[in-house]
Short mmCIF file of C-alpha atoms in Angstrom, two decimals:
data_model
loop_
_atom_site.label_atom_id
_atom_site.label_comp_id
_atom_site.label_asym_id
_atom_site.label_seq_id
_atom_site.Cartn_x
_atom_site.Cartn_y
_atom_site.Cartn_z
CA MET A 125 21.83 -2.28 -1.63
CA ASN A 126 20.38 0.03 0.57
CA PRO A 127 17.04 2.30 -0.46
CA LEU A 128 17.27 4.86 -2.32
CA SER A 129 16.75 7.62 -0.03
CA LEU A 130 14.27 10.62 -1.13
CA SER A 131 14.98 14.25 -1.12
CA PRO A 132 13.00 16.34 1.50
CA ALA A 133 10.68 18.18 -1.82
CA ALA A 134 10.90 14.60 -3.02
CA ARG A 135 9.23 13.43 -0.29
CA GLN A 136 6.89 16.35 0.36
CA ASN A 137 5.55 15.77 -1.79
CA ALA A 138 4.76 12.74 -1.90
CA LEU A 139 3.63 11.88 1.36
CA ALA A 140 1.29 15.91 0.04
CA ARG A 141 -0.56 13.88 -2.15
CA SER A 142 -1.34 10.59 -0.27
CA LEU A 143 -2.80 12.68 2.62
CA TYR A 144 -4.69 14.54 0.06
CA ARG A 145 -6.60 11.84 -1.27
CA LYS A 146 -6.47 10.20 1.88
CA LEU A 147 -8.86 13.02 3.62
CA PHE A 148 -11.28 12.70 0.91
CA ARG A 149 -11.43 8.54 0.58
CA GLU A 150 -12.44 8.65 3.89
CA CYS A 151 -14.32 11.34 3.98
CA GLN A 152 -16.48 9.19 1.42
CA ARG A 153 -17.50 7.19 3.97
CA ILE A 154 -19.09 9.42 6.11
CA PRO A 155 -23.25 8.99 5.45
CA PRO A 156 -24.32 11.97 3.39
CA ASN A 157 -26.51 13.43 5.86
CA ALA A 158 -24.10 12.90 8.98
CA SER A 159 -23.75 15.16 11.36
CA LEU A 160 -19.55 16.71 11.24
CA VAL A 161 -20.46 20.01 13.74
CA HIS A 162 -18.24 18.75 16.88
CA LEU A 163 -15.11 18.82 13.51
CA ASN A 164 -15.71 23.16 14.09
CA GLN A 165 -12.46 22.50 16.46
CA TRP A 166 -10.48 22.03 14.20
CA VAL A 167 -12.04 25.14 11.72
CA ASP A 168 -11.31 28.52 12.04
CA ASP A 169 -14.49 30.13 9.08
CA THR A 170 -15.80 27.06 8.38
CA GLN A 171 -19.19 25.87 9.71
CA ILE A 172 -19.10 22.08 8.78
CA LYS A 173 -22.37 20.39 8.95
CA ASP A 174 -22.35 17.75 6.23
CA ARG A 175 -19.92 15.26 4.13
CA ASP A 176 -20.36 18.46 1.42
CA THR A 177 -19.72 21.19 3.72
CA LEU A 178 -16.25 19.28 4.98
CA ARG A 179 -15.16 18.35 1.81
CA SER A 180 -15.67 22.04 0.18
CA CYS A 181 -14.02 22.68 2.72
CA LEU A 182 -10.70 20.25 2.46
CA ARG A 183 -11.08 21.68 -1.11
CA SER A 184 -10.75 25.29 -0.08
CA SER A 185 -7.79 24.31 2.07
CA PHE A 186 -5.70 21.94 -0.25
CA ARG A 187 -5.07 22.17 -3.82
CA ARG A 188 -3.71 19.67 -6.13
CA ARG A 189 -3.69 21.54 -9.78
CA ASN A 190 -2.61 18.95 -11.85
CA ASN A 191 -0.82 15.79 -11.84
CA TYR A 192 2.69 17.71 -13.16
CA ASN A 193 2.50 21.20 -10.89
CA PRO A 194 2.99 22.30 -7.96
CA ILE A 195 0.69 22.04 -5.02
CA SER A 196 -1.44 25.05 -3.95
CA PHE A 197 -2.46 25.21 -0.32
CA SER A 198 -4.24 28.14 1.20
CA SER A 199 -4.87 29.66 4.81
CA ASN A 200 -7.60 30.87 5.59
CA ASN A 201 -8.63 31.49 2.09
CA LYS A 202 -5.32 32.91 1.52
CA LYS A 203 -3.73 31.17 -1.82
CA ILE A 204 -0.14 30.60 -1.07
CA ASN A 205 1.89 30.71 -5.24
CA SER A 206 4.64 28.66 -5.51
CA SER A 207 7.09 30.55 -5.30
CA GLU A 208 6.09 30.77 -1.23
CA PHE A 209 5.91 27.25 -1.34
CA GLU A 210 9.46 26.22 -0.43
CA THR A 211 9.58 29.10 2.55
CA THR A 212 6.42 29.05 3.88
CA MET A 213 6.50 24.33 4.46
CA GLU A 214 9.10 25.44 5.96
CA ALA A 215 7.64 28.00 8.82
CA LYS A 216 5.78 25.38 9.36
CA GLU A 217 7.38 22.39 9.26
CA GLY A 218 5.24 21.20 6.26
CA ILE A 219 4.04 17.99 5.73
CA GLN A 220 6.49 16.07 7.44
CA ARG A 221 5.10 17.67 10.91
CA GLY A 222 1.93 16.90 9.55
CA MET A 223 1.83 13.27 8.37
CA LYS A 224 4.36 13.81 12.33
CA GLY A 225 0.92 14.32 14.32
CA LEU A 226 -0.65 11.68 12.25
CA LYS A 227 1.34 9.05 13.38
CA TYR A 228 1.39 10.66 17.02
CA CYS A 229 -2.71 11.09 17.25
CA LEU A 230 -3.05 7.22 15.16
CA SER A 231 -1.35 6.62 18.98
CA LEU A 232 -4.10 8.29 20.86
CA ASP A 233 -7.68 8.08 22.02
CA LEU A 234 -9.65 10.43 20.47
CA SER A 235 -11.24 12.34 23.82
CA GLN A 236 -7.70 13.46 24.60
CA LEU A 237 -6.80 15.13 22.81
CA SER A 238 -6.44 18.69 23.26
CA ASP A 239 -4.96 22.26 21.73
CA ALA A 240 -4.02 23.90 25.43
CA PRO A 241 -0.91 24.75 25.86
CA THR A 242 0.78 21.67 28.18
CA ASP A 243 3.95 19.81 29.57
CA ALA A 244 3.56 16.89 27.44
CA HIS A 245 3.65 17.79 23.26
CA VAL A 246 5.02 17.03 20.35
CA SER A 247 9.11 18.80 20.55
CA PRO A 248 9.99 20.23 17.39
CA GLN A 249 13.55 17.97 17.65
CA GLU A 250 11.11 15.08 17.62
CA PHE A 251 10.49 16.78 13.54
CA GLU A 252 13.80 17.60 12.80
CA THR A 253 14.68 13.78 10.72
CA GLY A 254 12.49 13.34 7.56
CA ARG A 255 11.63 9.60 7.71
CA THR A 256 11.55 7.08 10.75
CA SER A 257 11.06 4.26 12.52
CA ASN A 258 8.20 3.28 14.92
CA SER A 259 9.13 0.88 17.77
CA GLN A 260 7.86 -2.04 15.10
CA GLY A 261 9.75 -1.12 13.13
CA GLN A 262 7.26 0.35 10.47
CA ASP A 263 7.56 3.46 8.10
CA SER A 264 6.14 6.33 9.87
CA TYR A 265 4.98 8.14 7.63
CA SER A 266 3.11 5.04 5.37
CA LEU A 267 -0.34 3.95 5.89
CA GLN A 268 -0.19 1.46 8.61
CA SER A 269 -1.66 -1.98 9.25
CA PRO A 270 -3.88 -2.86 12.21
CA ILE A 271 -1.90 -5.74 12.54
CA SER A 272 2.23 -5.14 13.20
CA SER A 273 4.34 -7.51 11.06
CA ASP A 274 6.56 -7.83 13.26
CA ASP A 275 4.18 -9.90 16.05
CA LEU A 276 3.69 -11.79 13.13
CA LEU A 277 6.79 -13.30 12.66
CA ARG A 278 7.99 -13.67 16.44
CA ALA A 279 4.51 -15.61 16.71
CA VAL A 280 6.38 -18.21 14.95
CA GLU A 281 8.61 -20.81 16.00
CA TRP A 282 11.76 -20.66 13.75
CA LEU A 283 14.81 -22.79 13.53
CA PRO A 284 18.27 -21.35 13.35
CA HIS A 285 19.12 -20.55 10.31
CA VAL A 286 20.63 -24.08 8.67
CA SER A 287 24.60 -21.91 9.59
CA GLU A 288 24.15 -22.20 12.52
CA MET A 289 23.23 -26.64 13.11
CA LYS A 290 26.49 -27.19 12.99
CA ASP A 291 26.98 -27.59 16.31
CA THR A 292 23.87 -29.48 16.78
CA GLU A 293 23.98 -32.26 14.39
CA THR A 294 25.18 -35.04 16.99
CA LYS A 295 22.19 -34.12 20.07
CA VAL A 296 19.95 -34.15 17.03
CA THR A 297 20.94 -37.50 15.48
CA GLU A 298 20.63 -38.79 18.85
CA THR A 299 16.81 -38.76 19.39
CA GLU A 300 14.75 -41.01 18.25
CA SER A 301 12.36 -38.89 15.90
CA SER A 302 11.75 -39.92 12.02
CA LYS A 303 14.70 -38.53 8.18
CA LEU A 304 13.35 -37.41 6.37
CA PRO A 305 14.39 -35.77 3.10
CA ILE A 306 13.38 -31.83 3.13
CA PHE A 307 12.54 -30.38 -0.39
CA PRO A 308 12.06 -26.45 0.05
CA LEU A 309 9.49 -24.90 -2.43
CA SER A 310 9.75 -21.34 -2.16
CA GLY A 311 11.85 -19.31 -0.78
CA PRO A 312 11.96 -15.78 0.71
CA ILE A 313 9.40 -13.36 -0.87
CA PHE A 314 11.50 -9.84 0.44
CA PRO A 315 14.37 -9.62 -2.70
CA ASP A 316 16.62 -8.79 0.38
CA ASP A 317 17.39 -10.67 3.44
CA GLN A 318 16.57 -7.46 5.58
CA GLY A 319 13.10 -7.71 4.14
CA LYS A 320 12.60 -3.64 3.67
CA ARG A 321 12.63 -3.31 0.14
CA LEU A 322 8.77 -4.47 -1.14
CA PRO A 323 8.34 -6.92 -3.95
CA LEU A 324 6.45 -5.10 -7.30
CA LEU A 325 5.33 -8.60 -8.76
CA SER A 326 4.90 -11.09 -6.14
CA GLN A 327 4.14 -15.46 -7.85
CA PHE A 328 1.86 -16.71 -5.80
CA SER A 329 0.75 -20.59 -5.53
CA ASP A 330 -2.50 -22.22 -3.39
CA ALA A 331 -1.15 -22.46 -0.18
CA PRO A 332 -0.34 -25.98 1.05
CA VAL A 333 -3.35 -27.54 3.59
CA VAL A 334 -3.98 -31.19 4.69
CA GLY A 335 -5.91 -33.24 2.18
CA MET A 336 -4.67 -31.11 -0.87
CA GLU A 337 -3.35 -33.27 -4.05
CA ILE A 338 -0.10 -30.94 -5.32
CA PRO A 339 2.12 -31.91 -8.64
CA LEU A 340 5.56 -30.71 -8.51
CA GLN A 341 7.90 -30.95 -12.10
CA ILE A 342 12.02 -32.22 -11.07
CA PHE A 343 14.88 -31.14 -12.35
CA GLU A 344 17.21 -29.81 -10.34
CA PRO A 345 19.47 -32.64 -10.05
CA ARG A 346 19.51 -33.47 -6.24
CA TYR A 347 16.12 -33.46 -5.97
CA ARG A 348 15.91 -36.14 -8.93
CA LYS A 349 18.78 -38.17 -6.31
CA MET A 350 16.21 -37.23 -3.68
CA TYR A 351 13.14 -39.23 -5.35
CA GLN A 352 15.47 -42.01 -6.71
CA ASP A 353 15.97 -42.88 -3.28
CA LEU A 354 12.63 -42.46 -2.36
CA LEU A 355 10.97 -44.91 -4.86
CA SER A 356 13.63 -46.92 -4.77
CA SER A 357 11.88 -48.59 -0.99
CA ALA A 358 9.89 -51.16 -1.58
CA ASP A 359 7.96 -49.72 1.31
CA THR A 360 5.53 -46.84 0.03
CA SER A 361 4.41 -45.01 3.11
CA LYS A 362 7.93 -44.54 2.92
CA ARG A 363 7.55 -42.32 -0.03
CA ARG A 364 7.25 -38.86 2.08
CA PHE A 365 9.13 -36.33 2.46
CA VAL A 366 8.98 -32.35 4.12
CA VAL A 367 8.30 -29.29 2.49
CA PRO A 368 9.62 -26.94 5.04
CA PHE A 369 8.46 -22.88 5.56
CA PRO A 370 11.11 -20.01 4.76
CA HIS A 371 11.19 -17.16 7.02
CA PRO A 372 9.57 -14.39 5.00
CA TYR A 373 13.44 -13.41 3.57
CA ARG A 374 16.42 -14.74 5.66
CA PRO A 375 17.24 -16.90 3.35
CA GLY A 376 18.97 -20.59 4.89
CA GLN A 377 15.65 -19.97 7.40
CA PHE A 378 13.00 -22.33 8.15
CA ALA A 379 9.89 -22.32 10.51
CA ALA A 380 9.92 -25.85 12.65
CA PHE A 381 6.98 -26.84 11.48
CA GLY A 382 6.00 -27.84 7.91
CA TRP A 383 3.87 -30.73 5.93
CA ILE A 384 4.27 -34.30 5.03
CA TYR A 385 4.44 -34.56 1.31
CA GLU A 386 3.56 -38.04 -0.30
CA ILE A 387 4.26 -38.95 -3.51
CA VAL A 388 0.74 -40.84 -4.57
CA ASP A 389 1.72 -41.56 -9.00
CA VAL A 390 5.29 -40.47 -10.87
CA LYS A 391 4.74 -39.97 -13.86
CA ASP A 392 8.62 -39.93 -16.92
CA VAL A 393 8.17 -37.20 -19.08
CA ALA A 394 12.11 -36.40 -20.39
CA ASP A 395 11.26 -37.32 -23.71
CA GLU A 396 7.67 -34.96 -23.57
CA SER A 397 9.62 -31.84 -22.58
CA ASN A 398 12.72 -32.60 -24.48
CA GLY A 399 14.57 -33.03 -20.91
CA GLN A 400 13.13 -29.53 -19.19
CA PHE A 401 11.79 -31.51 -17.32
CA GLN A 402 13.06 -35.79 -15.69
CA ILE A 403 9.97 -36.40 -14.11
CA VAL A 404 6.31 -34.96 -13.00
CA CYS A 405 4.91 -36.34 -9.47
CA ASN A 406 1.52 -35.76 -7.81
CA HIS A 407 1.87 -35.70 -4.43
CA ALA A 408 -0.39 -35.38 -0.75
CA VAL A 409 -0.40 -33.37 1.75
CA THR A 410 -0.95 -35.59 4.68
CA GLN A 411 0.91 -34.89 8.45
CA PRO A 412 2.18 -31.70 9.70
CA VAL A 413 5.61 -32.37 11.03
CA LYS A 414 8.02 -30.82 12.79
CA ILE A 415 11.22 -29.76 12.51
CA LEU A 416 14.16 -30.98 15.01
CA GLY A 417 17.54 -29.72 13.37
CA ILE A 418 18.85 -30.68 10.12
CA THR A 419 21.22 -33.31 10.07
CA ASN A 420 24.24 -32.39 7.18
CA PRO A 421 23.96 -28.01 7.26
CA GLU A 422 26.79 -27.93 5.50
CA ASP A 423 25.16 -29.59 1.91
CA TYR A 424 23.21 -25.88 1.89
CA ASP A 425 25.44 -24.22 -0.03
CA THR A 426 27.43 -26.98 -1.28
CA GLN A 427 23.81 -28.45 -2.86
CA LEU A 428 25.49 -31.19 -3.87
CA THR A 429 22.75 -33.67 -2.46
CA TYR A 430 19.76 -32.69 -0.53
CA LEU A 431 19.17 -31.94 2.86
CA ARG A 432 18.19 -34.79 5.48
CA ALA A 433 16.31 -33.93 8.69
CA ARG A 434 14.96 -35.44 11.91
CA ALA A 435 11.70 -35.20 13.09
CA ASP A 436 8.49 -36.04 14.33
CA ILE A 437 5.54 -36.66 12.61
CA LEU A 438 2.03 -35.12 13.78
CA HIS A 439 -1.89 -36.33 14.02
CA ASN A 440 -3.52 -33.80 12.33
CA THR A 441 -5.87 -31.75 14.61
CA GLU A 442 -8.81 -32.59 13.48
CA ASP A 443 -8.26 -36.66 14.11
CA GLU A 444 -7.84 -35.85 17.92
CA ASP A 445 -10.47 -37.59 18.77
CA GLY A 446 -10.70 -40.81 15.78
CA GLY A 447 -8.20 -42.66 16.75
CA ASN A 448 -7.71 -46.17 14.64
CA THR A 449 -10.40 -47.42 13.13
CA GLN A 450 -11.60 -50.42 11.08
CA GLN A 451 -12.86 -49.22 7.41
CA GLY A 452 -16.77 -49.46 8.79
CA GLU A 453 -16.59 -47.06 10.99
CA GLU A 454 -14.41 -44.88 9.33
CA ASN A 455 -17.68 -43.18 8.23
CA THR A 456 -18.90 -42.36 11.64
CA ASN A 457 -15.78 -41.46 13.52
CA SER A 458 -15.52 -39.17 9.98
CA THR A 459 -19.30 -37.03 10.15
CA ILE A 460 -18.02 -37.04 14.38
CA ARG A 461 -14.83 -35.30 13.79
CA GLN A 462 -16.67 -32.88 11.11
CA LYS A 463 -19.10 -32.02 14.28
CA ILE A 464 -15.62 -31.43 16.76
CA GLY A 465 -14.90 -29.54 14.11
CA SER A 466 -17.82 -27.93 13.26
CA GLU A 467 -17.96 -26.84 17.30
CA ASP A 468 -14.29 -25.78 16.93
CA LEU A 469 -15.42 -23.09 14.38
CA GLN A 470 -18.92 -22.00 15.99
CA PRO A 471 -16.62 -18.62 17.42
CA LEU A 472 -15.79 -17.88 14.60
CA GLU A 473 -19.28 -18.47 12.63
CA GLU A 474 -20.82 -16.66 15.04
CA LEU A 475 -17.83 -13.27 14.34
CA LEU A 476 -18.71 -13.32 10.60
CA GLN A 477 -22.35 -14.12 10.62
CA GLN A 478 -22.59 -10.22 13.57
CA LEU A 479 -19.60 -8.47 9.72
CA GLN A 480 -21.71 -9.64 7.45
CA ASN A 481 -23.61 -6.15 7.38
CA ARG A 482 -21.32 -4.24 8.79
CA PRO A 483 -19.18 -1.92 5.62
CA LEU A 484 -15.30 -3.53 6.49
CA SER A 485 -11.68 -2.69 4.54
CA LEU A 486 -8.95 -4.82 3.87
CA SER A 487 -7.14 -2.71 1.90
CA SER A 488 -4.98 0.87 3.77
CA ASP A 489 -5.86 2.35 0.23
CA ASN A 490 -10.09 1.12 -0.35
CA ASN A 491 -11.20 3.75 -2.47
CA ASN A 492 -13.67 3.91 -0.29
CA ARG A 493 -13.85 -0.04 -0.87
CA GLN A 494 -15.84 -1.95 1.19
CA ILE A 495 -14.92 -5.35 1.47
CA ASP A 496 -16.33 -8.04 -0.91
CA LYS A 497 -19.26 -9.95 0.80
CA ASN A 498 -18.35 -12.33 -1.01
CA LEU A 499 -15.62 -12.79 1.41
CA ILE A 500 -16.93 -13.13 4.67
CA ASP A 501 -19.61 -15.81 2.58
CA ARG A 502 -16.81 -17.57 1.27
CA LEU A 503 -15.77 -17.39 5.04
CA LEU A 504 -18.92 -19.05 6.66
CA MET A 505 -18.50 -21.96 3.98
CA ALA A 506 -14.78 -22.60 4.20
CA SER A 507 -15.76 -22.46 8.68
CA ARG A 508 -18.80 -24.83 8.35
CA GLU A 509 -16.07 -27.67 6.24
CA GLY A 510 -15.55 -28.87 10.57
CA SER A 511 -11.94 -28.62 9.31
CA ILE A 512 -8.88 -24.86 9.67
CA TRP A 513 -7.78 -25.06 6.84
CA PRO A 514 -10.24 -24.99 4.26
CA VAL A 515 -10.65 -21.39 6.10
CA ALA A 516 -7.37 -20.31 5.89
CA GLN A 517 -7.23 -21.41 2.87
CA VAL A 518 -9.90 -18.16 2.22
CA TRP A 519 -7.41 -16.36 3.78
CA LEU A 520 -4.94 -16.49 2.00
CA ALA A 521 -6.55 -16.50 -1.22
CA ASN A 522 -8.40 -12.86 -0.08
CA LEU A 523 -4.50 -11.70 1.48
CA GLN A 524 -3.34 -12.50 -2.39
CA THR A 525 -5.95 -10.45 -4.15
CA GLU A 526 -5.63 -7.20 -2.03
CA ILE A 527 -1.84 -8.32 -2.67
CA LEU A 528 -1.42 -8.20 -6.46
CA ARG A 529 -3.82 -5.52 -6.62
CA LEU A 530 -2.22 -2.54 -4.52
CA GLN A 531 1.22 -4.30 -6.34
CA MET A 532 -0.74 -3.34 -9.53
CA LYS A 533 -1.79 0.14 -8.99
CA ILE A 534 2.14 0.66 -7.34
CA SER A 535 2.96 0.15 -11.29
CA THR A 536 0.12 2.01 -12.81
CA ARG A 537 2.24 5.16 -10.95
CA ILE A 538 5.01 3.89 -11.49
CA GLN A 539 4.67 3.91 -15.88
CA VAL A 540 2.23 7.66 -14.99
CA GLN A 541 5.79 8.77 -14.02
CA ALA A 542 7.67 7.47 -16.56
CA LYS A 543 5.68 8.43 -19.21
CA ALA A 544 5.82 12.01 -18.17
CA GLU A 545 9.86 11.83 -18.38
CA GLN A 546 10.49 10.18 -21.38
CA GLN A 547 7.68 13.33 -22.74
CA LYS A 548 10.26 14.85 -21.63
CA SER A 549 13.26 13.49 -23.33
CA PRO A 550 14.44 14.50 -27.16
CA ASN A 551 14.51 10.50 -28.49
CA ASN A 552 11.58 9.32 -26.73
CA ASN A 553 10.07 7.62 -29.21
CA SER A 554 12.75 5.75 -30.25
CA THR A 555 14.06 4.46 -26.31
CA GLU A 556 11.44 2.34 -23.89
CA ARG A 557 9.95 3.16 -21.21
CA GLN A 558 11.14 1.55 -18.92
CA VAL A 559 14.00 2.72 -19.24
CA PHE A 560 13.11 5.98 -17.50
CA VAL A 561 11.60 4.08 -14.47
CA THR A 562 13.97 4.83 -11.32
CA GLU A 563 13.96 3.67 -7.36
CA GLU A 564 12.78 7.24 -6.37
CA MET A 565 9.52 6.60 -8.82
CA VAL A 566 9.74 3.06 -7.44
CA LEU A 567 10.18 4.47 -3.69
CA LEU A 568 7.28 7.01 -4.10
CA ALA A 569 5.39 4.92 -5.23
CA GLN A 570 5.21 1.99 -2.53
CA GLU A 571 5.44 4.29 0.18
CA PRO A 572 1.70 4.93 1.54
CA TYR A 573 1.72 1.42 1.04
CA LYS A 574 4.58 -0.05 2.74
CA SER A 575 3.64 -0.77 5.71
CA HIS A 576 0.27 -2.33 4.95
CA LEU A 577 2.19 -4.44 2.16
CA ARG A 578 4.87 -5.58 4.53
CA CYS A 579 3.02 -6.72 6.94
CA MET A 580 0.46 -8.96 4.34
CA LEU A 581 2.63 -10.32 2.41
CA ILE A 582 5.10 -11.35 6.22
CA GLU A 583 1.53 -13.04 7.25
CA ILE A 584 1.13 -14.92 3.93
CA SER A 585 4.21 -15.94 4.90
CA THR A 586 3.69 -17.23 8.50
CA LEU A 587 0.08 -17.86 8.83
CA ILE A 588 0.59 -22.16 8.69
CA PRO A 589 3.84 -22.11 10.33
CA TRP A 590 1.80 -20.09 13.29
CA LEU A 591 -1.11 -21.84 13.57
CA LEU A 592 0.24 -25.74 13.27
CA GLN A 593 1.70 -24.65 16.36
CA GLU A 594 -1.24 -25.76 18.40
CA GLN A 595 -1.69 -28.86 19.83
CA SER A 596 -5.32 -28.72 18.97
CA HIS A 597 -7.99 -27.84 16.17
CA LYS A 598 -9.80 -26.64 19.16
CA ALA A 599 -6.98 -23.94 19.66
CA GLN A 600 -6.70 -23.21 15.97
CA CYS A 601 -10.39 -22.21 15.20
CA HIS A 602 -9.51 -19.52 18.06
CA GLN A 603 -6.47 -18.74 16.99
CA MET A 604 -7.77 -18.51 13.25
CA CYS A 605 -11.04 -16.61 14.32
CA GLU A 606 -9.01 -13.80 16.73
CA ARG A 607 -6.33 -13.03 13.70
CA ILE A 608 -10.04 -11.84 11.62
CA ARG A 609 -11.28 -9.80 14.32
CA GLU A 610 -7.06 -8.21 15.15
CA ARG A 611 -7.62 -7.25 10.92
CA LEU A 612 -11.13 -6.69 10.39
CA VAL A 613 -12.46 -4.91 13.57
CA ASN A 614 -9.33 -3.34 14.44
CA GLU A 615 -9.40 -2.17 10.29
CA THR A 616 -13.22 -1.14 11.71
CA GLU A 617 -13.24 1.32 14.21
CA HIS A 618 -9.69 2.13 12.75
CA SER A 619 -11.04 3.54 10.26
CA SER A 620 -14.52 4.57 11.50
CA ASN A 621 -12.21 6.98 13.14
CA ASN A 622 -9.23 7.79 10.52
CA PHE A 623 -11.37 10.29 8.39
CA THR A 624 -10.30 12.56 12.62
CA PHE A 625 -7.42 12.05 12.53
CA LEU A 626 -6.30 13.01 9.08
CA LEU A 627 -8.16 16.30 9.38
CA LEU A 628 -6.74 17.31 13.01
CA ALA A 629 -3.20 15.93 10.99
CA PHE A 630 -3.82 18.25 8.91
CA TYR A 631 -4.49 21.67 10.66
CA LEU A 632 -1.45 20.25 11.48
CA CYS A 633 0.37 20.49 9.21
CA PHE A 634 -1.72 24.16 7.28
CA GLU A 635 -3.32 25.46 10.00
CA GLN A 636 -1.75 25.15 13.81
CA PRO A 637 1.29 24.59 13.52
CA GLN A 638 2.29 25.20 17.38
CA MET A 639 -0.72 22.98 18.93
CA LYS A 640 0.04 20.66 21.32
CA ILE A 641 -0.99 17.02 21.71
CA VAL A 642 -2.15 16.12 25.95
CA LYS A 643 -1.05 12.16 26.39
#
């Protein structure tokens, strides 16, 4: 089902509130005594000296009365009452002009902005559409992530959809690669196959990395059959299977790189759990694997049996210099590998040390919330273990926490609106509040966080297969370092100027509707 289209009035109201909140959050970033005289060019009759006068100026120009009454605006200290609201917004092209201006401002250098007449300007036609998407497919009015979700998807090597593999079966089976069972342990994390609708509440588990032990409860018939086939083999080294990484919103499509799981322990619990689970197995994540193709793709739809793949089992990048060793040499080689791994991670460690004392934020709705210094400390501690995978685990766990925090914030806003509607109902005591939740409420609550949430959800789905594509541990460390730099440093630079951009967008909306932007 396609997302519900919001009415212009509802969208304007939501965006006005979002812009107002964001402006004041950005004000909180400014040191109390910092000079802000450079902002005077955007204000006609108020001299902005410091943070307090900036906030006072914003309050006098943009005021919200309460949660349910219309927003009241004033221009040059002249109030606009609610009866004039619609006419005034139409005359100045409303919130949509301001948010469109914000989009342009965020894409340009602040030094290139001018209110002088020029042929390069934002044309009125560009503001006629209430909702447009930028070239990266992100919502123009949603607070942006420093990383493009489309870039994250493009960086991963994806297999064709299972339904498109039928013609490749012969080619795949002619290779000398191993034939292994496939056990997809998870599916898409978006509720639609286009990745446009956000999940209301995500469920996460620990990211699988080499060396982890993972228990699984097996109850589906085709996978019970898979375990029976594996356990019946006398060769214990063949008790392994491929766990692929699914596409975040396309069912039946997997990343080309995944993990090998080896069965290390099996327990029959059919009687203990009243037949709900047949067996419980413990597994070790041992090696990366590259999937070349699926030999029985037709069974994906029929689900009569488990899938099988031709795959190349790869060496762990940390073991590149280890080779085959005798047991007496194991400790020495382990020390050597850890030393080499630490050298590979040195650039990341230096970056984290530089960031320790900087005010950072990983959230698009941070409420002046600095990145928890414990995050930097945990990343530093993980980087000293000599492997990229502890770093990746810490990073993904932090993303999961941030996603859940924003989802809970969205849920709270939805419940507040539903409660207001419930109180208007004559049968409010006998009707469950959830009945009053509408799709429009959900979309309005998600609107400010849509792009950022989408990006983080896709990053969780793609980070590990993206790293597995690299052929050396050093390359993996470099990619992880650049990812952390891209998100943390770029977000910091983006936030440092964000209050200026937002203030400019506000005056584009209410004070100077004819302002033009120099490219």
